[in-house]
Short mmCIF file of C-alpha atoms and ligand atoms in Angstrom, two decimals:
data_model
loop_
_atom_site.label_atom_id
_atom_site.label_comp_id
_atom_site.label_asym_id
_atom_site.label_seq_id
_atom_site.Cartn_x
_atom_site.Cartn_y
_atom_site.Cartn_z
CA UNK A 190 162.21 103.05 163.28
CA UNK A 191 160.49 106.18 164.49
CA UNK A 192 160.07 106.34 168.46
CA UNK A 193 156.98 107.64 169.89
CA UNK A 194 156.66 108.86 173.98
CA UNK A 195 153.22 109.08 175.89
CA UNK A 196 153.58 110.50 178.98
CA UNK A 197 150.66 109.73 181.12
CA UNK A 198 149.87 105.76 181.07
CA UNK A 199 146.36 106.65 182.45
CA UNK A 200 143.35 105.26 180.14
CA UNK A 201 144.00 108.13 177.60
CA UNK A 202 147.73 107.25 177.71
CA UNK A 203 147.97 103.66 177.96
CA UNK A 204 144.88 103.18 175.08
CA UNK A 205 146.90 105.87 173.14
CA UNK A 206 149.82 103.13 172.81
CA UNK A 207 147.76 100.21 172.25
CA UNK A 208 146.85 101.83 168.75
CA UNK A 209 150.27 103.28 168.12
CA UNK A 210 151.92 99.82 168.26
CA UNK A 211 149.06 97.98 166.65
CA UNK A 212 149.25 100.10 164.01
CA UNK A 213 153.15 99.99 164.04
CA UNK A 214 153.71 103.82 163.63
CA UNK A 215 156.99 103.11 165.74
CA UNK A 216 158.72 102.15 169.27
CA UNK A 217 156.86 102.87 171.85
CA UNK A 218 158.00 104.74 175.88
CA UNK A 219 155.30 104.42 178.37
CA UNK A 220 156.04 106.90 181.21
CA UNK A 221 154.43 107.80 184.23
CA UNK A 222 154.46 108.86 187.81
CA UNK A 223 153.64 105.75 189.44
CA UNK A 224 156.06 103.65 190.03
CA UNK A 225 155.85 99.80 188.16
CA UNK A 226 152.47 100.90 186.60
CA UNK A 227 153.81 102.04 182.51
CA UNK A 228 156.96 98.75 183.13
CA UNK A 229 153.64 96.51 184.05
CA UNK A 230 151.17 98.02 181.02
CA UNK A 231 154.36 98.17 178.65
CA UNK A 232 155.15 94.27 179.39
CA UNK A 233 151.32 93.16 179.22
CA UNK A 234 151.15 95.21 175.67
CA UNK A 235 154.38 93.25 174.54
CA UNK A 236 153.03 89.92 175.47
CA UNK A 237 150.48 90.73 173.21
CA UNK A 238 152.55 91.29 170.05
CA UNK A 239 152.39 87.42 169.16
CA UNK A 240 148.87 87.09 169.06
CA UNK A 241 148.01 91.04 167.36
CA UNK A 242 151.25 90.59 165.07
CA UNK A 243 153.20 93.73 165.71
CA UNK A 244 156.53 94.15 165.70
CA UNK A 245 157.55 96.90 167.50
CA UNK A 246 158.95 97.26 170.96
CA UNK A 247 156.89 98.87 174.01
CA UNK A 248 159.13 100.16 177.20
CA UNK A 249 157.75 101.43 180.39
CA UNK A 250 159.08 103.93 183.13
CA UNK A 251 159.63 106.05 185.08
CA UNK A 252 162.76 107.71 183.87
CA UNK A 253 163.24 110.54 181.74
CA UNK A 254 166.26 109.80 180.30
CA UNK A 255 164.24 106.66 178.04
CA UNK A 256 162.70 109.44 175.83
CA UNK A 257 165.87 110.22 174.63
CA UNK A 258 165.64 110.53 170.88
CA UNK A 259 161.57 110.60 170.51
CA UNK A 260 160.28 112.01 167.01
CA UNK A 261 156.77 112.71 168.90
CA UNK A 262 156.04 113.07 172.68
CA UNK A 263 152.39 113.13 173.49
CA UNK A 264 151.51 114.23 176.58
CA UNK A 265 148.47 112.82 178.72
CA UNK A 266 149.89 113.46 182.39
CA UNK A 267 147.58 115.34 184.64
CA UNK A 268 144.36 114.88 186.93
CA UNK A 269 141.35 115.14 186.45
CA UNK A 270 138.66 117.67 187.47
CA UNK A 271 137.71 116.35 191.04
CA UNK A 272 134.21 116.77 192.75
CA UNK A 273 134.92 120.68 194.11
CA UNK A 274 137.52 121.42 192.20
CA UNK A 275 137.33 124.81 190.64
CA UNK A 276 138.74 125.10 187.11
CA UNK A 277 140.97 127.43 187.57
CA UNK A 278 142.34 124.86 190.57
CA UNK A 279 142.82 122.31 187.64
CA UNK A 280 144.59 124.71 185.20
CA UNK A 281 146.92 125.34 188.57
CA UNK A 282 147.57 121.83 188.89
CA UNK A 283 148.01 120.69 185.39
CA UNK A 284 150.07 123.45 184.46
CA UNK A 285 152.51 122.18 186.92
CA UNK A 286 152.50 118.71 185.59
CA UNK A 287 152.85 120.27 181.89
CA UNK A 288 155.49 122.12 182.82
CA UNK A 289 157.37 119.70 184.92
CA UNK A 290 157.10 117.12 181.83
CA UNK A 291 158.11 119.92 179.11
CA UNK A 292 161.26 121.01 180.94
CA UNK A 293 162.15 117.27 180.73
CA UNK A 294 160.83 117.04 176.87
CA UNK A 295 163.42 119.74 176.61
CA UNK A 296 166.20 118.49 178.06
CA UNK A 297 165.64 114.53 176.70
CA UNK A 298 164.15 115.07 173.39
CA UNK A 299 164.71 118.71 172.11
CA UNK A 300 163.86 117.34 168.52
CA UNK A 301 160.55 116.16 168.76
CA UNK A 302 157.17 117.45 167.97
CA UNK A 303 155.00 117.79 170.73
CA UNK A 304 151.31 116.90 171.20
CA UNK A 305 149.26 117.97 174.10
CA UNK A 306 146.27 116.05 175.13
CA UNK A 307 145.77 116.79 178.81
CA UNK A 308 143.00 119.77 179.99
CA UNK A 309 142.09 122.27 179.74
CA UNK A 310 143.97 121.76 176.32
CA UNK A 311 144.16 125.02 174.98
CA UNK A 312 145.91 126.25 177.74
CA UNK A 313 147.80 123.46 178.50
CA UNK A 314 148.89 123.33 175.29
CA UNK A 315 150.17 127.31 175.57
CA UNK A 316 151.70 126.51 178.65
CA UNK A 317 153.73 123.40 176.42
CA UNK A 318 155.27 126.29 174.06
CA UNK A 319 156.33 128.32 176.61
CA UNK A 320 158.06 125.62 178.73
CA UNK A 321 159.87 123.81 175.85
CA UNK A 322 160.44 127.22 173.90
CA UNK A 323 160.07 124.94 170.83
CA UNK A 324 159.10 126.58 167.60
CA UNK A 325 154.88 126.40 167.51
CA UNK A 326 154.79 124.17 164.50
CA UNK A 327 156.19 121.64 166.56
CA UNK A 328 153.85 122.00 169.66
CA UNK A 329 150.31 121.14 168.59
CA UNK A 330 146.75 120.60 170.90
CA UNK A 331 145.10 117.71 170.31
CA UNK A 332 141.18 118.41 170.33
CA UNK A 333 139.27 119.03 166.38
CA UNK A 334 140.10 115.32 165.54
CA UNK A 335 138.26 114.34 168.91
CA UNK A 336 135.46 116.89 168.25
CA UNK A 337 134.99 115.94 164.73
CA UNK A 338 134.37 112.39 164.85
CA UNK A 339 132.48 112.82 167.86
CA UNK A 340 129.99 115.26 165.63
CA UNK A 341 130.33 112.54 162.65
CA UNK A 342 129.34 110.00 164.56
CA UNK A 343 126.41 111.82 165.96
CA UNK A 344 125.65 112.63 162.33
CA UNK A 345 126.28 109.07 161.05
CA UNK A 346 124.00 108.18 163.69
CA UNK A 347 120.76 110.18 162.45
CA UNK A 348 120.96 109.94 158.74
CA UNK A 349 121.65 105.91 159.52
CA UNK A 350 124.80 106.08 157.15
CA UNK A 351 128.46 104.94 157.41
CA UNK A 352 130.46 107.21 159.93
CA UNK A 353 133.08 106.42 157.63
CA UNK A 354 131.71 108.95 155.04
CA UNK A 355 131.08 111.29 157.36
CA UNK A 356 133.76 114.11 157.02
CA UNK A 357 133.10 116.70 160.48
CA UNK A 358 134.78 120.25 160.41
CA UNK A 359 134.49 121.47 164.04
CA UNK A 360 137.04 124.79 164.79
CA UNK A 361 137.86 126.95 167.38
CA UNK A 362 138.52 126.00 171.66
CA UNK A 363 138.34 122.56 172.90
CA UNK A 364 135.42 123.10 175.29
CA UNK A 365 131.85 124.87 175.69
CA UNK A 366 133.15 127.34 172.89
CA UNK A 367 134.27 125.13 170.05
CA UNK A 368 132.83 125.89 166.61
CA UNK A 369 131.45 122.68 164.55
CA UNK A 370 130.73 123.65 161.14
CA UNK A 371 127.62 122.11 159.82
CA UNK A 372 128.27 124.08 156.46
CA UNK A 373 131.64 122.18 156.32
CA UNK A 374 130.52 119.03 157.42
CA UNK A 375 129.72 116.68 154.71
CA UNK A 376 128.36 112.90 153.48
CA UNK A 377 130.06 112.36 150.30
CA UNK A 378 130.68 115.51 149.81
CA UNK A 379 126.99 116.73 150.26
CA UNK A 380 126.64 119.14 153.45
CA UNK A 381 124.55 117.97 155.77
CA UNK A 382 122.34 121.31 155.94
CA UNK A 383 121.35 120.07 153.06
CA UNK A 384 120.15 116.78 154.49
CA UNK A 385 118.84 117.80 157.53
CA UNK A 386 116.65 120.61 158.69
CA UNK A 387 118.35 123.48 161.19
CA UNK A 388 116.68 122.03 164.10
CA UNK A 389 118.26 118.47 163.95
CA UNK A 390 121.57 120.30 163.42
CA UNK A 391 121.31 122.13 166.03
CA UNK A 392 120.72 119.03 168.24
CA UNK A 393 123.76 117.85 167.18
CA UNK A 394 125.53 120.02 167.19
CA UNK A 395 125.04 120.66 171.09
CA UNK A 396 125.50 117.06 171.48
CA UNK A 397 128.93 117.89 169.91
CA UNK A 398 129.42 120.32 172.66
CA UNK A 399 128.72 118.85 175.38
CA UNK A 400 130.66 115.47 174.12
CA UNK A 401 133.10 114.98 177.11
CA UNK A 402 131.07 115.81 179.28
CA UNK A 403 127.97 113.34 178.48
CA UNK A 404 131.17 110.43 178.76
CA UNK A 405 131.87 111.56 182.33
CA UNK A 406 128.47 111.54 183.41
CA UNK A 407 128.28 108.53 182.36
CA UNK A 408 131.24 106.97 183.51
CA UNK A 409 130.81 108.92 186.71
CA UNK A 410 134.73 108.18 187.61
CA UNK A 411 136.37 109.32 184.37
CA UNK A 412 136.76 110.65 181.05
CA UNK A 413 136.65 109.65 177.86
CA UNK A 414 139.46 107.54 176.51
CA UNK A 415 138.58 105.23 173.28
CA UNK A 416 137.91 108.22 170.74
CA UNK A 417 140.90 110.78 172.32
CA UNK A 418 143.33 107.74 171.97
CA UNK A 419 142.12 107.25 168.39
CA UNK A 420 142.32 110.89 167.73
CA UNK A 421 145.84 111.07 169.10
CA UNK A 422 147.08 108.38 166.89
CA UNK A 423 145.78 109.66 163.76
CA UNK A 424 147.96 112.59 164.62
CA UNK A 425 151.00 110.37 165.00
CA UNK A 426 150.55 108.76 162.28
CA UNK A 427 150.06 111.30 160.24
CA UNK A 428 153.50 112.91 161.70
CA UNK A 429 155.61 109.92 161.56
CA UNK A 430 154.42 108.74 158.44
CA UNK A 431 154.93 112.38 156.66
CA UNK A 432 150.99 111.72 155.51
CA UNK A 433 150.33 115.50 155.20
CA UNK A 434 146.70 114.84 156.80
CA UNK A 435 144.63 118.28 156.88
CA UNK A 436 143.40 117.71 160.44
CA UNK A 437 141.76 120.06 162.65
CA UNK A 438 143.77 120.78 165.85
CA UNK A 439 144.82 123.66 168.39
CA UNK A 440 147.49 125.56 167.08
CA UNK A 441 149.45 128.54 167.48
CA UNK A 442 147.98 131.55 165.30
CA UNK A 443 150.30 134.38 164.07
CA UNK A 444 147.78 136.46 162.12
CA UNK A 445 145.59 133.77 160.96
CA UNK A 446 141.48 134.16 161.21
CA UNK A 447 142.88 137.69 162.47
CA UNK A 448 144.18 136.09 165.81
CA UNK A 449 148.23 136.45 167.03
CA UNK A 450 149.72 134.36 169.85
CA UNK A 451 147.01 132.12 170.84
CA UNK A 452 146.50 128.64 170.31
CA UNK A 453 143.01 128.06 168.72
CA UNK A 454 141.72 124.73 166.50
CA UNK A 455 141.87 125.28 163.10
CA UNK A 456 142.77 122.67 160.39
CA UNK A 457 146.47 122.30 159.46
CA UNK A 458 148.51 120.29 157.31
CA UNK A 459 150.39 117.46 159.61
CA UNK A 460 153.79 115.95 158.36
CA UNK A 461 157.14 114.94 158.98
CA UNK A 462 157.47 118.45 160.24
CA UNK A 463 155.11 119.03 162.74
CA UNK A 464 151.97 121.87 161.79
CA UNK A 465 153.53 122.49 157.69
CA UNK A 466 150.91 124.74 156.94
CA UNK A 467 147.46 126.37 158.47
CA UNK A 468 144.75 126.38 156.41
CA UNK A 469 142.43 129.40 156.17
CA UNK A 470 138.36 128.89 155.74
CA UNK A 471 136.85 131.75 153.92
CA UNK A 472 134.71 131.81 157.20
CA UNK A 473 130.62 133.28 156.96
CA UNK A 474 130.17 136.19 159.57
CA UNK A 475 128.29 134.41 162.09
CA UNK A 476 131.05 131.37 162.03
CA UNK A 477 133.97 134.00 162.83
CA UNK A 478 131.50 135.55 165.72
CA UNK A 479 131.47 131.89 167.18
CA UNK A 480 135.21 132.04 166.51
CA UNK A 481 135.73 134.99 167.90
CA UNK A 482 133.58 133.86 171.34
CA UNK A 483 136.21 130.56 171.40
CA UNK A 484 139.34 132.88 171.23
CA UNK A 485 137.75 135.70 174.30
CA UNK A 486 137.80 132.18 176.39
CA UNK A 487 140.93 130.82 175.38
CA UNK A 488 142.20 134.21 176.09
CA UNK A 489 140.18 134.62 179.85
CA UNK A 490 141.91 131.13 180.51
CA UNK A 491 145.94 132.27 179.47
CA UNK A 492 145.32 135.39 181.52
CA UNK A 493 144.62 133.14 184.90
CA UNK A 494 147.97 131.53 184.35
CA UNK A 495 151.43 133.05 186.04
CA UNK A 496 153.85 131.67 183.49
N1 APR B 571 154.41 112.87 184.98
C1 APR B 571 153.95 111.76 184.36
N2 APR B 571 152.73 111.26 184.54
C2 APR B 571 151.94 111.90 185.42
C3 APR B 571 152.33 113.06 186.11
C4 APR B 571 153.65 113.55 185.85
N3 APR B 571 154.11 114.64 186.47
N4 APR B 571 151.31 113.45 186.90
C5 APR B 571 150.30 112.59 186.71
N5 APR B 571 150.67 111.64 185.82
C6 APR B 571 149.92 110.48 185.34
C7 APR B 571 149.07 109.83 186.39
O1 APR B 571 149.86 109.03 187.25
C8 APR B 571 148.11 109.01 185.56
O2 APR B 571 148.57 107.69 185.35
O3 APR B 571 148.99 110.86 184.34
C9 APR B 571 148.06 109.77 184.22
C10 APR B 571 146.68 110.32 183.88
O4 APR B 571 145.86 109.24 183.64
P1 APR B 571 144.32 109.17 184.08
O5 APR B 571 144.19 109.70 185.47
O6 APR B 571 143.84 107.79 183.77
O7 APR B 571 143.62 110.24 183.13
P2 APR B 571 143.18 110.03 181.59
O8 APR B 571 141.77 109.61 181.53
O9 APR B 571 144.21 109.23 180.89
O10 APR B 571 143.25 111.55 181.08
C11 APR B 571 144.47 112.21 180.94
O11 APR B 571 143.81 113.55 179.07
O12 APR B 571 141.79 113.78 177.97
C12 APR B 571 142.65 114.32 178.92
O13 APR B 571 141.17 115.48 180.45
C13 APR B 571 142.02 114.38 180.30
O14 APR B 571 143.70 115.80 181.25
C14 APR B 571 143.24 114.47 181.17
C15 APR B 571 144.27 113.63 180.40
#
């Protein structure tokens, strides 16, 4: 039985296990903070396991010693970006929560591949490598699968089709200066700028953008949790299961799309392994400009950092 950690049992966290163990990727530890919150979510998730049918165990705490032996640790601990709060505030903050959880990841499961969930991800997710020293296949960001079906679904939406035969390619920083790919993005294998004209692209594709943030505005005390859980999952499952998914996520580059040493979303094979191989787009001109715009301001945020 594989054993899965999520650090964080926040709504990202704690929705993140729900799938896991419904889908029984593997045993599940639930820790947090907050003392008696992960043991009280872990228990209520368990007492569900009669009525969804699962058969796998969920444990919450608050003690590091439980993720002894994970095959994946998926990180969701931090805050989030308060009323006044500069960003660079919330990369300070984070990055001390990161690191604080990594050095423990390190110590209690020096195995395991690593996903990163918490933001400003493409930083936090550098700040994961450094911490655990871990080779970069096993420390991955988890942000394309999020931005994809986010732009599928917005897709889905306007052609009135299934989302299910949507297939999004969206590249590059998890933020204002991702990269969707309407050229890659396809309905049964037809591209969609060849379905719709450049304006309604456009409008989704800005609605892509701007994703997160029309969830928070809306839910005016939080971010989104349903689809990053979901996207998370399909991540673990892909790892535990050895599925060999080409996903897109935020990984480390060393020479790929002509960038070294930065962590930048791109799709990648997923296995047993961790990140088993990157795979290269022959990119058009004006997509590696947008590319090239997403790794200046994953760049601008490392620099801010003193690690
Ligand atoms: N160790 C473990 N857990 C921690 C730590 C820490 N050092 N610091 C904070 N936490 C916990 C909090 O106690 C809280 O339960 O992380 C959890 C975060 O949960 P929420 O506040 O509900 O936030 P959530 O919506 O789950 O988002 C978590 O994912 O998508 C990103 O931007 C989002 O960075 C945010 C993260």
């Amino acid at each position: 039985m594989k054993k899965i950690t999520v650090v964080g049992a926040g709504f990202v966290g704690a929705t993140a296990v729900q799938r896991i163990v419904e889908k029984e990727l593997g045993d599940v530890v639930m820790i947090d903070v907050i003392e008696g919150m992960p043991q009280g979510k872990a228990l209520d998730l368990m007492e569900s396991a009669p009525i969804e049918g699962f058969d796998v165990e969920v444990m919450g705490t608050n003690d590091y010693k439980d993720i002894e032996g994970s095959d994946v640790v998926v990180i969701t601990a931090g805050i989030a970006r308060k009323p006044g709060m500069s960003r660079d505030d919330l990369v300070k903050i984070n990055s001390t929560i990161v690191s604080e959880v990594c050095e423990n990841i390190k110590k209690y499961a020096p195995e395991s591949i690593v996903i990163v969930v918490t933001n400003p991800l493409d930083i936090m997710t550098h700040v994961a490598l450094k911490m655990t020293e871990f080779h970069p296949s096993r420390v991955i960001g988890m942000s394309g699968v999020l931005d994809s079906a986010r732009f599928a679904t917005f897709v889905a939406k306007e052609l009135g089709c299934s989302a299910r035969d949507v297939d999004a390619m969206v590249l590059g920083g998890h933020g204002d200066s991702m990269v969707p790919l309407p050229r890659l993005t396809t309905v049964s294998g037809v591209p969609i700028t060849e379905l719709m004209d450049d304006e309604t692209i456009d409008r989704l594709v800005q609605r892509t953008i701007n994703g997160g943030a029309e969830i928070v505005e809306l839910l005016k005390t939080g971010s989104a949790f349903y689809a990053p859980s979901a996207a998370i999952t399909t991540m673990v499952a892909s790892i535990v299961r050895d599925q060999k998914r080409i996903l897109p996520a935020a990984v480390y580059l060393h020479g790929q799309y002509g960038h070294e040493g930065i962590y930048l979303g791109v799709p990648v094979k997923l296995g047993r392994m961790g990140v088993e191989a990157i795979v290269e787009l022959d990119l058009t001109e004006s997509e590696q400009a947008m590319l090239e715009r997403s790794a200046d301001a994953v760049k601008k945020g490392i620099s801010t950092l003193e690690i």
